[in-house]
XYZ file of C-alpha atoms in Angstrom:
750
model
C -0.019 0.006 0.018
C 1.501 3.300 -1.028
C 1.842 5.857 1.733
C 1.762 9.548 1.018
C 3.474 12.019 3.243
C 2.315 15.589 3.098
C 5.471 17.599 2.790
C 6.216 21.206 3.428
C 5.884 23.185 0.233
C 4.763 23.506 -3.323
C 7.206 24.425 -5.988
C 7.498 25.713 -9.465
C 8.536 23.118 -12.035
C 12.018 22.091 -11.092
C 13.891 22.191 -14.397
C 14.134 24.721 -17.187
C 12.772 22.442 -19.919
C 9.766 23.735 -21.937
C 6.494 22.604 -20.486
C 5.586 20.532 -23.566
C 9.109 19.350 -24.390
C 9.606 15.757 -25.452
C 12.477 13.422 -24.915
C 13.105 10.218 -26.764
C 15.165 7.056 -26.581
C 15.756 4.287 -29.082
C 14.188 0.873 -28.807
C 13.950 -1.855 -31.560
C 15.677 0.637 -33.842
C 12.981 3.312 -33.507
C 12.553 6.496 -31.560
C 10.278 6.239 -28.559
C 9.003 9.635 -27.468
C 8.189 10.568 -23.916
C 6.398 13.681 -22.780
C 7.528 15.620 -19.730
C 5.199 15.367 -16.714
C 5.064 19.036 -15.681
C 3.375 18.223 -12.384
C 5.955 15.797 -11.000
C 9.636 15.269 -10.415
C 11.553 12.428 -8.825
C 14.236 12.710 -6.164
C 16.584 9.911 -5.273
C 17.578 9.906 -1.618
C 20.060 7.759 0.253
C 17.377 6.100 2.374
C 13.649 6.382 3.017
C 14.455 8.338 6.225
C 16.231 10.898 4.158
C 12.883 12.227 3.018
C 11.832 13.001 6.539
C 14.979 15.096 6.852
C 14.190 16.676 3.493
C 10.735 17.530 4.660
C 12.106 19.418 7.661
C 14.366 21.401 5.345
C 11.631 22.374 2.932
C 9.015 23.333 5.447
C 5.263 22.548 5.473
C 2.820 23.078 2.605
C -0.306 20.969 1.844
C 0.106 21.376 -1.913
C 3.164 19.128 -2.121
C 2.863 15.313 -1.978
C 5.638 12.789 -1.575
C 5.094 9.246 -2.814
C 8.067 7.492 -1.216
C 7.176 3.851 -1.817
C 7.117 3.567 -5.625
C 10.828 3.151 -5.992
C 11.948 2.627 -2.401
C 14.659 5.296 -2.226
C 13.158 7.498 -5.004
C 10.345 9.831 -4.196
C 7.916 11.295 -6.680
C 6.935 14.847 -5.813
C 3.679 16.048 -7.267
C 2.979 19.791 -7.468
C -0.371 21.622 -7.438
C 1.134 25.189 -7.602
C 4.442 26.904 -8.487
C 6.887 28.909 -6.417
C 10.504 29.964 -6.685
C 12.329 27.471 -8.955
C 15.937 28.525 -8.498
C 15.690 28.727 -4.743
C 14.196 25.290 -4.422
C 16.495 23.753 -6.996
C 19.566 25.061 -5.259
C 18.191 23.978 -1.875
C 17.619 20.414 -3.028
C 20.987 20.175 -4.825
C 22.738 21.296 -1.721
C 21.067 18.714 0.483
C 23.362 15.787 1.213
C 20.379 13.398 1.480
C 19.572 13.953 -2.194
C 21.611 11.858 -4.707
C 19.937 13.258 -7.829
C 16.892 15.200 -9.138
C 15.088 14.097 -12.245
C 12.086 14.986 -14.307
C 9.293 12.506 -14.485
C 8.251 11.516 -18.014
C 5.247 9.780 -19.537
C 4.693 7.430 -22.395
C 0.945 7.739 -22.910
C -0.338 7.564 -19.345
C 2.505 5.476 -18.107
C 5.119 7.148 -15.794
C 8.786 6.689 -16.704
C 11.317 7.441 -13.938
C 15.011 7.544 -15.040
C 17.351 5.774 -12.624
C 20.547 7.477 -13.780
C 21.691 4.312 -15.551
C 21.980 3.362 -19.252
C 21.564 -0.258 -20.449
C 23.235 -1.361 -23.665
C 24.556 -4.344 -25.681
C 27.730 -3.666 -27.721
C 28.667 -5.022 -31.081
C 31.806 -7.046 -31.904
C 32.760 -7.430 -28.218
C 33.728 -3.783 -28.014
C 34.453 -2.783 -24.411
C 32.618 0.077 -22.708
C 35.889 1.868 -22.043
C 36.701 1.862 -25.777
C 33.090 2.855 -26.555
C 33.188 5.820 -24.210
C 36.573 6.953 -25.484
C 35.549 6.785 -29.088
C 32.403 8.809 -28.413
C 34.211 11.224 -26.047
C 31.868 10.361 -23.224
C 34.374 9.507 -20.520
C 33.417 12.627 -18.591
C 29.707 11.915 -18.988
C 29.344 8.217 -17.917
C 31.243 5.314 -16.511
C 30.875 1.476 -16.479
C 29.201 -0.166 -13.437
C 28.666 -3.820 -14.224
C 27.576 -6.404 -16.840
C 24.623 -8.698 -16.357
C 23.640 -11.464 -18.888
C 25.340 -9.596 -21.678
C 23.713 -6.308 -20.729
C 26.222 -3.599 -19.846
C 25.213 -0.927 -17.311
C 26.604 2.643 -17.370
C 26.097 5.332 -14.805
C 25.653 8.901 -16.120
C 27.144 11.697 -14.023
C 24.368 14.152 -14.864
C 20.882 12.568 -14.977
C 19.549 15.406 -17.031
C 21.796 14.272 -19.885
C 20.734 10.612 -19.776
C 18.726 10.688 -23.008
C 21.433 12.567 -24.881
C 24.163 10.118 -23.822
C 22.020 6.981 -24.454
C 21.015 8.280 -27.873
C 24.562 9.238 -28.855
C 25.698 5.712 -27.943
C 22.954 4.118 -30.093
C 23.506 6.468 -33.026
C 27.216 5.570 -33.079
C 26.331 2.165 -34.588
C 28.779 0.585 -32.121
C 26.004 -1.084 -30.109
C 23.005 -3.306 -30.820
C 20.789 -1.180 -28.640
C 21.071 1.464 -25.894
C 18.430 3.053 -23.658
C 17.980 4.480 -20.154
C 17.171 2.130 -17.267
C 13.684 3.246 -16.163
C 11.474 2.499 -13.281
C 8.043 1.914 -14.799
C 5.251 0.463 -12.660
C 4.203 -3.044 -13.658
C 0.765 -4.565 -12.909
C -0.632 -7.791 -11.655
C -3.268 -9.011 -14.075
C -5.811 -9.274 -11.205
C -5.839 -9.344 -7.448
C -7.495 -12.290 -7.264
C -9.606 -24.769 -2.089
C -11.544 -28.025 -3.694
C -11.357 -29.762 -6.919
C -15.115 -29.698 -7.497
C -14.802 -25.893 -7.563
C -11.984 -25.944 -10.137
C -14.232 -25.529 -13.187
C -11.215 -24.564 -15.312
C -9.937 -28.138 -14.830
C -13.279 -29.917 -15.092
C -16.368 -27.959 -16.042
C -19.512 -29.902 -15.331
C -21.731 -26.847 -15.573
C -21.123 -25.809 -11.978
C -21.718 -22.113 -11.228
C -23.680 -21.549 -14.467
C -20.894 -22.734 -16.727
C -21.105 -24.858 -19.796
C -20.028 -28.483 -19.398
C -16.801 -29.244 -21.209
C -15.485 -25.654 -21.336
C -12.251 -26.495 -19.532
C -8.673 -27.452 -20.352
C -9.385 -31.232 -20.585
C -6.689 -32.253 -18.124
C -8.059 -35.437 -16.481
C -7.102 -37.687 -19.429
C -3.680 -36.060 -19.520
C -3.180 -37.145 -15.871
C -3.614 -40.743 -17.012
C -0.340 -40.231 -18.839
C 1.623 -37.921 -16.519
C 1.227 -35.648 -13.550
C 4.642 -34.151 -14.187
C 7.927 -35.039 -12.625
C 10.352 -33.398 -10.219
C 12.937 -32.728 -12.941
C 10.677 -30.138 -14.509
C 10.778 -26.630 -12.943
C 8.350 -23.811 -13.462
C 9.471 -20.252 -12.549
C 6.618 -18.188 -11.174
C 7.785 -14.623 -11.850
C 5.392 -12.681 -9.616
C 5.137 -11.244 -6.112
C 6.753 -14.310 -4.533
C 5.903 -17.855 -3.645
C 6.454 -19.416 -0.212
C 6.077 -22.902 1.217
C 2.427 -24.041 1.475
C 0.657 -27.110 2.889
C -0.576 -27.921 -0.638
C 2.810 -27.474 -2.381
C 4.485 -30.213 -0.302
C 7.946 -28.731 0.018
C 8.273 -28.283 -3.781
C 9.038 -24.504 -3.638
C 12.696 -24.168 -4.358
C 15.197 -21.465 -3.537
C 14.417 -18.400 -5.616
C 15.427 -14.873 -6.484
C 14.398 -11.304 -5.608
C 16.140 -8.701 -7.738
C 15.643 -5.908 -5.173
C 16.669 -8.075 -2.194
C 19.278 -10.489 -3.436
C 20.659 -11.117 0.052
C 17.589 -12.596 1.769
C 14.619 -12.243 -0.566
C 14.923 -15.740 -2.113
C 11.826 -15.225 -4.250
C 9.536 -15.285 -1.181
C 6.744 -12.752 -0.682
C 7.223 -9.753 1.551
C 5.129 -9.399 4.707
C 2.903 -6.809 3.096
C -0.804 -7.704 3.255
C -2.454 -8.879 0.070
C 0.669 -10.346 -1.515
C -0.916 -13.622 -2.569
C -0.812 -13.307 -6.362
C 2.210 -15.503 -6.955
C 1.016 -18.099 -4.417
C -2.324 -18.289 -6.262
C -0.543 -18.812 -9.593
C 1.733 -21.452 -8.130
C -1.250 -23.413 -6.776
C -2.922 -23.539 -10.228
C 0.283 -24.887 -11.688
C 1.494 -27.370 -9.067
C -0.706 -27.890 -6.007
C -0.390 -31.470 -4.649
C -3.045 -34.003 -5.636
C -4.724 -36.680 -3.583
C -3.499 -35.375 -0.213
C -6.974 -34.803 1.216
C -6.538 -31.027 1.431
C -6.908 -28.041 -0.840
C -6.913 -28.083 -4.633
C -5.390 -30.078 -7.489
C -2.606 -28.506 -9.491
C -2.198 -29.165 -13.216
C 1.412 -30.458 -12.814
C 1.425 -31.598 -9.154
C 4.777 -33.402 -9.249
C 6.744 -30.523 -10.716
C 8.849 -27.950 -8.889
C 8.197 -24.214 -8.373
C 11.030 -21.663 -8.682
C 9.850 -18.392 -7.145
C 10.987 -15.034 -8.494
C 9.694 -11.925 -6.732
C 9.516 -8.839 -8.992
C 7.026 -6.999 -6.788
C 9.361 -6.358 -3.832
C 9.054 -2.696 -4.805
C 10.629 -0.326 -7.300
C 11.809 -2.787 -9.922
C 13.611 -1.177 -12.850
C 14.014 -2.447 -16.359
C 17.246 -4.079 -15.422
C 15.676 -5.781 -12.386
C 12.970 -7.320 -14.554
C 15.486 -8.390 -17.169
C 17.678 -9.910 -14.457
C 14.665 -11.744 -13.034
C 13.935 -13.393 -16.351
C 17.579 -14.224 -17.024
C 18.010 -15.604 -13.496
C 14.927 -17.815 -13.875
C 16.235 -19.733 -16.949
C 19.901 -19.599 -15.977
C 20.587 -20.004 -12.250
C 17.003 -21.086 -11.575
C 17.222 -23.718 -14.425
C 13.495 -23.214 -15.112
C 11.963 -25.150 -17.986
C 8.905 -22.945 -18.058
C 8.595 -19.273 -17.093
C 5.085 -18.234 -16.007
C 4.422 -14.481 -16.113
C 1.068 -13.122 -14.912
C 2.191 -9.508 -15.102
C 2.904 -6.824 -17.643
C 2.967 -3.122 -18.306
C -0.202 -1.080 -18.616
C 0.344 -0.585 -22.337
C -0.283 -2.580 -25.495
C 2.479 -0.877 -27.452
C 6.112 -1.921 -27.425
C 6.897 1.558 -28.740
C 5.732 3.137 -25.482
C 7.851 0.960 -23.234
C 9.979 -1.036 -25.671
C 12.624 -2.116 -23.309
C 15.247 -4.017 -25.296
C 16.783 -5.403 -22.078
C 13.454 -7.237 -21.284
C 13.068 -8.365 -24.896
C 16.647 -9.674 -24.893
C 16.107 -11.472 -21.597
C 13.044 -13.234 -23.066
C 15.083 -14.129 -26.190
C 17.890 -15.471 -23.919
C 15.367 -17.670 -22.092
C 13.876 -18.990 -25.351
C 17.215 -19.723 -26.999
C 19.618 -20.599 -24.228
C 17.410 -22.115 -21.492
C 17.311 -25.895 -20.993
C 20.812 -26.326 -22.391
C 19.944 -24.666 -25.683
C 16.564 -26.315 -26.241
C 14.888 -23.136 -24.905
C 12.778 -22.447 -21.868
C 9.090 -21.952 -22.576
C 7.979 -18.426 -21.813
C 4.298 -17.882 -20.998
C 2.651 -14.475 -20.489
C -0.871 -13.303 -19.557
C -2.245 -11.090 -22.366
C -3.475 -8.483 -19.844
C -6.749 -7.205 -18.510
C -7.101 -3.825 -20.120
C -9.813 -4.600 -22.738
C -7.301 -3.534 -25.375
C -4.463 -4.982 -27.401
C -2.007 -7.514 -25.950
C 0.182 -5.903 -23.281
C 3.957 -5.680 -23.262
C 5.847 -7.993 -22.738
C 3.064 -10.511 -23.712
C 3.364 -9.180 -27.265
C 7.060 -9.924 -27.600
C 7.761 -12.330 -30.460
C 7.340 -16.096 -29.723
C 6.226 -15.886 -26.104
C 3.042 -17.917 -25.491
C 0.370 -15.325 -24.979
C -2.665 -16.383 -22.976
C -6.171 -14.792 -22.850
C -9.122 -15.502 -20.602
C -12.604 -16.913 -21.452
C -15.665 -17.293 -19.245
C -16.819 -20.739 -18.082
C -19.459 -20.547 -20.828
C -16.811 -20.187 -23.550
C -17.286 -16.437 -24.162
C -14.233 -14.234 -24.238
C -13.960 -12.040 -21.130
C -14.386 -8.371 -22.038
C -11.322 -7.467 -20.037
C -9.047 -9.907 -21.764
C -6.536 -8.170 -24.058
C -6.569 -9.508 -27.626
C -4.774 -9.164 -30.910
C -2.621 -10.875 -33.541
C -0.086 -11.936 -30.878
C -2.654 -14.221 -29.083
C -1.809 -17.880 -28.893
C -4.386 -19.612 -26.740
C -7.053 -19.005 -24.071
C -8.051 -20.799 -20.875
C -11.041 -20.482 -18.556
C -10.887 -17.830 -15.807
C -12.937 -15.644 -13.580
C -13.446 -11.896 -13.258
C -10.788 -9.468 -12.083
C -9.958 -7.485 -8.971
C -10.838 -10.105 -6.424
C -14.284 -10.579 -8.020
C -13.307 -13.845 -9.715
C -14.298 -17.396 -8.824
C -11.073 -19.248 -9.474
C -10.273 -21.431 -6.474
C -6.573 -21.809 -5.743
C -3.910 -21.564 -3.005
C -3.452 -18.383 -0.897
C -0.678 -17.537 1.414
C -0.757 -19.497 4.714
C -2.461 -17.423 7.373
C -3.658 -13.906 7.018
C -1.027 -12.241 4.748
C -2.713 -13.256 1.460
C -6.136 -12.447 0.036
C -8.029 -14.502 2.685
C -7.568 -15.362 6.335
C -7.297 -19.023 5.425
C -4.939 -20.924 3.197
C -7.054 -20.813 -0.002
C -8.964 -18.245 -2.003
C -11.947 -18.486 -4.352
C -11.817 -14.934 -5.696
C -8.900 -15.173 -8.119
C -9.320 -14.527 -11.826
C -8.301 -12.511 -14.878
C -5.598 -13.492 -17.381
C -3.426 -13.914 -14.281
C -5.264 -17.169 -13.562
C -5.256 -18.154 -17.268
C -1.507 -17.898 -17.760
C -0.430 -20.477 -15.074
C -2.809 -23.028 -16.554
C -0.849 -22.977 -19.785
C 2.434 -23.021 -17.853
C 1.211 -26.168 -16.059
C 0.223 -27.834 -19.355
C 3.642 -26.935 -20.826
C 5.282 -28.586 -17.765
C 3.223 -31.749 -18.481
C 4.356 -31.771 -22.088
C 8.006 -31.538 -21.062
C 7.510 -34.192 -18.462
C 6.487 -36.581 -21.259
C 9.058 -35.395 -23.821
C 11.996 -33.423 -22.402
C 13.704 -33.353 -25.847
C 11.158 -30.894 -27.198
C 12.413 -27.402 -27.963
C 10.451 -24.392 -26.770
C 9.267 -23.847 -30.338
C 7.987 -27.442 -30.437
C 6.090 -26.902 -27.219
C 4.601 -23.671 -28.466
C 3.566 -25.181 -31.744
C 2.074 -28.263 -30.062
C -0.055 -26.108 -27.728
C -1.296 -24.122 -30.740
C -1.992 -27.174 -32.979
C -3.786 -29.130 -30.262
C -5.938 -26.265 -28.943
C -9.698 -26.586 -29.250
C -10.777 -24.072 -31.907
C -13.123 -21.356 -30.668
C -14.703 -18.345 -32.310
C -14.068 -18.016 -36.005
C -12.660 -21.116 -37.754
C -8.891 -21.141 -37.384
C -6.777 -18.461 -35.716
C -8.477 -15.249 -34.588
C -7.388 -12.280 -32.569
C -9.701 -13.043 -29.600
C -9.104 -16.791 -29.003
C -5.798 -17.208 -30.797
C -5.558 -20.833 -31.874
C -8.240 -21.798 -29.335
C -8.719 -23.237 -25.801
C -5.779 -25.175 -24.460
C -6.392 -28.907 -24.532
C -4.059 -30.541 -21.992
C -4.981 -34.096 -23.006
C -4.291 -33.489 -26.686
C -1.045 -31.621 -25.977
C 0.313 -34.381 -23.774
C -0.639 -37.078 -26.260
C 1.053 -34.993 -29.011
C 4.275 -35.140 -26.942
C 4.237 -38.943 -26.819
C 6.681 -40.878 -28.914
C 6.364 -44.111 -30.975
C 8.146 -46.995 -29.238
C 10.202 -49.316 -31.435
C 13.636 -49.731 -33.005
C 15.168 -47.092 -35.253
C 16.389 -49.928 -37.449
C 15.661 -53.645 -37.859
C 17.138 -56.559 -39.711
C 14.475 -59.262 -39.179
C 11.483 -59.742 -41.470
C 9.267 -57.739 -39.063
C 9.299 -55.405 -36.083
C 6.711 -54.114 -33.594
C 5.794 -50.504 -32.887
C 3.429 -48.991 -30.309
C 2.508 -45.786 -28.383
C 2.806 -46.323 -24.637
C 0.438 -44.652 -22.171
C -2.422 -43.912 -24.603
C -5.490 -42.896 -22.597
C -8.546 -45.066 -22.676
C -10.796 -44.482 -25.671
C -7.959 -43.343 -27.992
C -7.790 -44.847 -31.433
C -4.738 -45.103 -33.658
C -4.329 -45.351 -37.434
C -0.895 -46.230 -38.776
C 0.691 -45.314 -42.116
C 4.165 -45.537 -43.675
C 5.947 -43.587 -46.326
C 7.172 -44.677 -48.862
C 4.565 -47.408 -49.172
C 6.832 -49.944 -50.991
C 9.242 -50.602 -48.090
C 7.023 -52.256 -45.440
C 3.511 -53.627 -44.977
C 1.546 -52.638 -41.886
C -0.109 -55.442 -39.931
C -3.210 -54.152 -38.100
C -3.135 -50.529 -39.134
C -5.803 -49.562 -36.563
C -4.381 -51.300 -33.503
C -2.607 -49.563 -30.539
C 0.414 -51.815 -31.485
C 1.281 -52.621 -35.064
C 3.856 -54.706 -36.891
C 5.961 -53.670 -39.821
C 6.895 -56.495 -42.255
C 9.686 -56.018 -44.756
C 8.876 -55.648 -48.495
C 12.056 -53.982 -49.638
C 15.249 -52.626 -48.088
C 14.934 -48.891 -47.452
C 14.216 -45.998 -45.126
C 10.617 -45.554 -43.910
C 8.775 -42.892 -41.966
C 6.019 -44.247 -39.645
C 3.075 -42.063 -38.700
C 0.452 -42.660 -36.011
C -2.778 -40.629 -36.382
C -4.411 -40.549 -32.935
C -8.021 -39.646 -32.291
C -8.528 -38.655 -28.657
C -9.262 -35.617 -26.503
C -11.641 -34.265 -29.060
C -9.115 -33.864 -31.906
C -7.108 -35.990 -34.332
C -3.394 -35.365 -34.641
C -0.251 -37.181 -35.740
C 3.045 -38.198 -34.232
C 5.963 -39.506 -36.334
C 8.942 -41.825 -36.079
C 11.216 -40.859 -38.945
C 14.019 -42.572 -40.778
C 13.562 -46.189 -39.666
C 16.262 -48.144 -41.440
C 15.004 -51.424 -42.870
C 17.941 -53.805 -43.421
C 20.161 -52.349 -46.169
C 18.651 -49.203 -47.782
C 21.650 -48.522 -50.068
C 21.249 -48.446 -53.837
C 22.995 -46.867 -56.816
C 20.490 -43.978 -56.692
C 21.388 -42.827 -53.220
C 25.018 -44.030 -52.926
C 27.965 -42.273 -54.648
C 31.433 -43.721 -54.759
C 34.079 -41.609 -56.411
C 37.850 -41.474 -56.812
C 40.049 -38.468 -57.130
C 43.867 -38.736 -56.991
C 44.642 -41.052 -54.033
C 41.271 -40.633 -52.190
C 38.205 -42.815 -52.617
C 35.052 -41.523 -50.890
C 31.459 -42.623 -50.523
C 28.461 -40.556 -49.646
C 24.931 -41.484 -48.761
C 21.992 -39.811 -47.009
C 22.898 -38.818 -43.462
C 19.965 -40.700 -41.979
C 21.521 -44.047 -43.132
C 23.061 -45.732 -40.118
C 26.477 -47.068 -41.050
C 28.962 -48.487 -38.512
C 31.869 -49.161 -40.907
C 32.881 -49.199 -44.566
C 34.636 -52.210 -46.183
C 36.674 -51.408 -49.245
C 37.531 -53.888 -52.032
C 40.193 -53.775 -54.703
C 39.739 -55.991 -57.790
C 37.052 -57.908 -55.850
C 39.309 -58.666 -52.878
C 38.869 -57.064 -49.414
C 41.454 -54.320 -48.995
C 40.663 -52.303 -45.785
C 37.866 -51.322 -43.330
C 37.341 -47.757 -42.161
C 34.881 -46.072 -39.817
C 34.804 -42.913 -41.943
C 33.395 -42.878 -45.551
C 36.830 -42.205 -46.939
C 39.746 -44.401 -48.061
C 43.196 -42.964 -48.622
C 45.461 -45.126 -50.682
C 48.355 -44.679 -53.111
C 46.719 -47.280 -55.345
C 43.690 -45.262 -56.204
C 45.129 -43.720 -59.296
C 46.379 -47.034 -60.710
C 44.281 -49.322 -62.872
C 42.230 -51.214 -60.320
C 38.515 -51.762 -59.749
C 37.422 -50.329 -56.438
C 34.121 -50.878 -54.594
C 32.698 -50.575 -51.070
C 30.177 -52.351 -48.889
C 28.389 -51.068 -45.728
C 28.439 -52.539 -42.244
C 25.215 -51.827 -40.295
C 23.476 -53.399 -37.277
C 22.320 -55.999 -39.740
C 25.850 -56.967 -40.786
C 27.579 -56.328 -44.065
C 25.466 -55.323 -47.018
C 24.994 -58.161 -49.543
C 26.340 -56.125 -52.446
C 29.206 -53.754 -53.105
C 29.050 -50.403 -54.854
C 31.611 -49.640 -57.560
C 33.469 -46.458 -58.149
C 31.441 -44.350 -60.539
C 34.403 -43.556 -62.879
C 36.627 -45.672 -65.059
C 39.958 -47.066 -63.970
C 42.502 -44.233 -63.619
C 40.272 -41.641 -65.362
C 39.471 -39.557 -62.303
C 36.445 -37.325 -62.106
C 34.707 -36.632 -65.397
C 32.539 -33.652 -64.423
C 32.909 -30.698 -62.115
C 29.739 -29.407 -60.443
C 29.476 -26.009 -58.672
C 28.376 -24.326 -56.506
C 27.536 -26.834 -53.805
C 25.440 -26.140 -51.738
C 23.274 -24.281 -54.273
C 19.943 -22.491 -54.399
C 18.690 -21.862 -57.922
C 21.275 -23.107 -60.412
C 24.381 -25.297 -60.669
C 26.996 -25.490 -63.408
C 28.181 -28.884 -64.763
C 31.476 -28.728 -66.524
C 33.031 -31.630 -68.575
C 35.657 -29.584 -70.410
C 38.646 -30.720 -68.235
C 38.168 -34.374 -69.322
C 36.607 -33.389 -72.675
C 33.356 -35.118 -71.754
C 30.058 -34.292 -73.407
C 26.839 -34.101 -71.336
C 24.043 -36.256 -72.815
C 21.637 -36.621 -69.924
C 21.235 -35.312 -66.352
C 18.946 -36.850 -63.706
C 18.030 -35.263 -60.340
C 17.178 -37.971 -57.737
C 16.053 -37.423 -54.149
C 17.595 -39.256 -51.185
C 14.807 -41.952 -51.241
C 15.631 -42.836 -54.896
C 12.781 -40.920 -56.569
C 13.689 -39.403 -59.906
C 12.609 -35.758 -59.735
C 13.822 -34.408 -63.046
C 15.383 -35.744 -66.303
C 17.035 -33.457 -68.870
C 18.521 -34.724 -72.135
C 20.964 -32.766 -74.300
C 21.854 -33.060 -77.955
C 25.089 -32.143 -79.636
C 28.439 -31.827 -78.011
C 27.619 -29.787 -74.869
C 30.434 -29.883 -72.319
C 29.178 -27.054 -70.133
C 25.559 -26.604 -68.930
C 23.665 -24.556 -66.399
C 21.226 -26.800 -64.548
C 18.063 -25.209 -63.157
C 17.282 -26.514 -59.639
C 14.808 -23.807 -58.620
C 11.655 -25.137 -57.000
C 13.432 -28.067 -55.360
C 12.788 -28.151 -51.585
C 15.905 -27.766 -49.421
C 17.429 -31.259 -48.979
C 20.121 -33.630 -50.228
C 19.863 -34.753 -53.867
C 21.926 -36.885 -56.238
C 22.883 -35.658 -59.700
C 23.612 -38.406 -62.227
C 25.437 -37.295 -65.360
C 25.672 -39.445 -68.527
C 28.375 -38.926 -71.183
C 26.951 -41.414 -73.668
C 28.883 -44.372 -72.300
C 28.792 -44.244 -68.494
C 27.296 -42.395 -65.578
C 28.852 -40.272 -62.890
C 26.958 -39.424 -59.651
C 27.431 -36.461 -57.392
C 25.706 -35.334 -54.202
C 24.117 -31.879 -54.144
C 22.830 -29.915 -51.164
C 19.957 -27.643 -52.124
C 19.334 -24.725 -49.817
């Protein structure tokens, strides 16, 4: 609760800027303009108590208001009248309790308070000392620290902070540069008992429509999560709770790194993070409280509502969550009170989200989930940052809530209640009286704040089933398995639809069976299918295997031909059909002259084949007699240029291939044709002039042996330009005929 101290005085506007003057900074390569708040300034003091001393210096006047809680040691002074500017300015500057004075700015209706720091990311590993020297800014700013690749500078004169930050950006020596601001962020609501949890199982209770829920019960037949999956709840803190069973880990508080540990403060009403954590991971079947969506997973608490968090604090919170916190999923039921990135546009926060998505989970990417916001407008920042999973809120009847922010950045929706403690979402509250209720649970939660952790919980279930998924695969799976709502297909209100936990978890399952087999048949199945699910199997290409019982939960593949096959299971369950694949199953010996190239050049003999072919060793033969075995597809020998017939066979899990593959050129003749470039995009040149070879026919063959194009040439053409436009990016084999024999080459099309 903010406290306001009536201080001694009202003053004329503190600085000599014009009343309607605008400042700007750069974000995402564009200018972001801020207007000057002519009714307010900010003063940074050494401590909160310093403002009491300041009040005694200034005297008493009811027209001046201090708001000392917004940024802890920064006070916002709001004026209702004007007095002597120079006298007050000099008085404040001379006070030892004041560290700096700053104008207050606004982007729309959002206050921006400069902190005296500049955040930036340099190019080409340039150091800040070199940067400042090149720009002649050594007397204007100095380096403080670096955090997750974000460098922090301190400006000596806060009134020059925009000029310095912009000069740095305009130098083109940095990726981005902008002031570190304090901008207030918002909870997306202030919002025990499974039968009350209609968002998990809607039977029509409370006037709802049966079935409008996230369909999680069938998902629990497959998994309830596991303790290796961690969800960071970035909020106002999470503490131990009777219904979280000791699964709240050590956490992080940017503004209290010594003892905060991601726990809530003792301020009343700080139950938002606890409510979100309960939705995600409350313990099941313990005879108390509620059921969490992923009740066996771990919670990593990150408290960003300690008070006065700056851009850097929020960036550090996100970076800490995926890095030190090792979170697989980041759940964010907060945002700024704006829908436009150009109003806030903090590159440091955008970069932190990108870091999480690309570097988290050892490079597979942490899944970042944000509530869309409760402003009845467009999606809020940072929920509108590219590739976060943006979550809106619908009513228990399936209608979109009027407060739920919408737009083209929407991904999915879930069922929630109203906002501002008027909701009916039942979840955990802080133990005792410090939360929303005097007990340990609340039934007044709601808003997109309650929608976001539902998706975070489902994402945790998906990763519990398949931890190899990248964050992009999780995001795409949640979109593709969502239950469509509103207009057919994607729309700006519902995104891709209502999250379907059952379908998402099934979509994360894998087909069980060998990646290669040598016998006449092999079995494949999908473990843990929920009751009622049906499966239809198919294989491509169709001439490699036959499918025994194509509609059984377990099927058998019988060999027709050697080759590579892709197996697909189409599953009907959870209200939607979808497919899972097991690709590149090697059936005995898939090698043939169409996908294997053996060539000799000088003293090297090499073989190439599609990379999905599993080869343990290569056996080389000279004049039909075994010569040498290698583990690499290359033979180095001084005999290669002499008149011998060379060939190679392949050793796989099935043993040695029954046939050998000859060198594609004649004895001692070397390579007939030169092909370039490789890789190529639209065209390649084939040149036979060096060996005086004419080109009579060219075939383009894909890696499965399918002939894609055939071109025949008349006359004595020794140089041609081969059109490969329209070919999908992949590996192909180019066979060239000179009228007597063929030569094969591998081509990578990009």
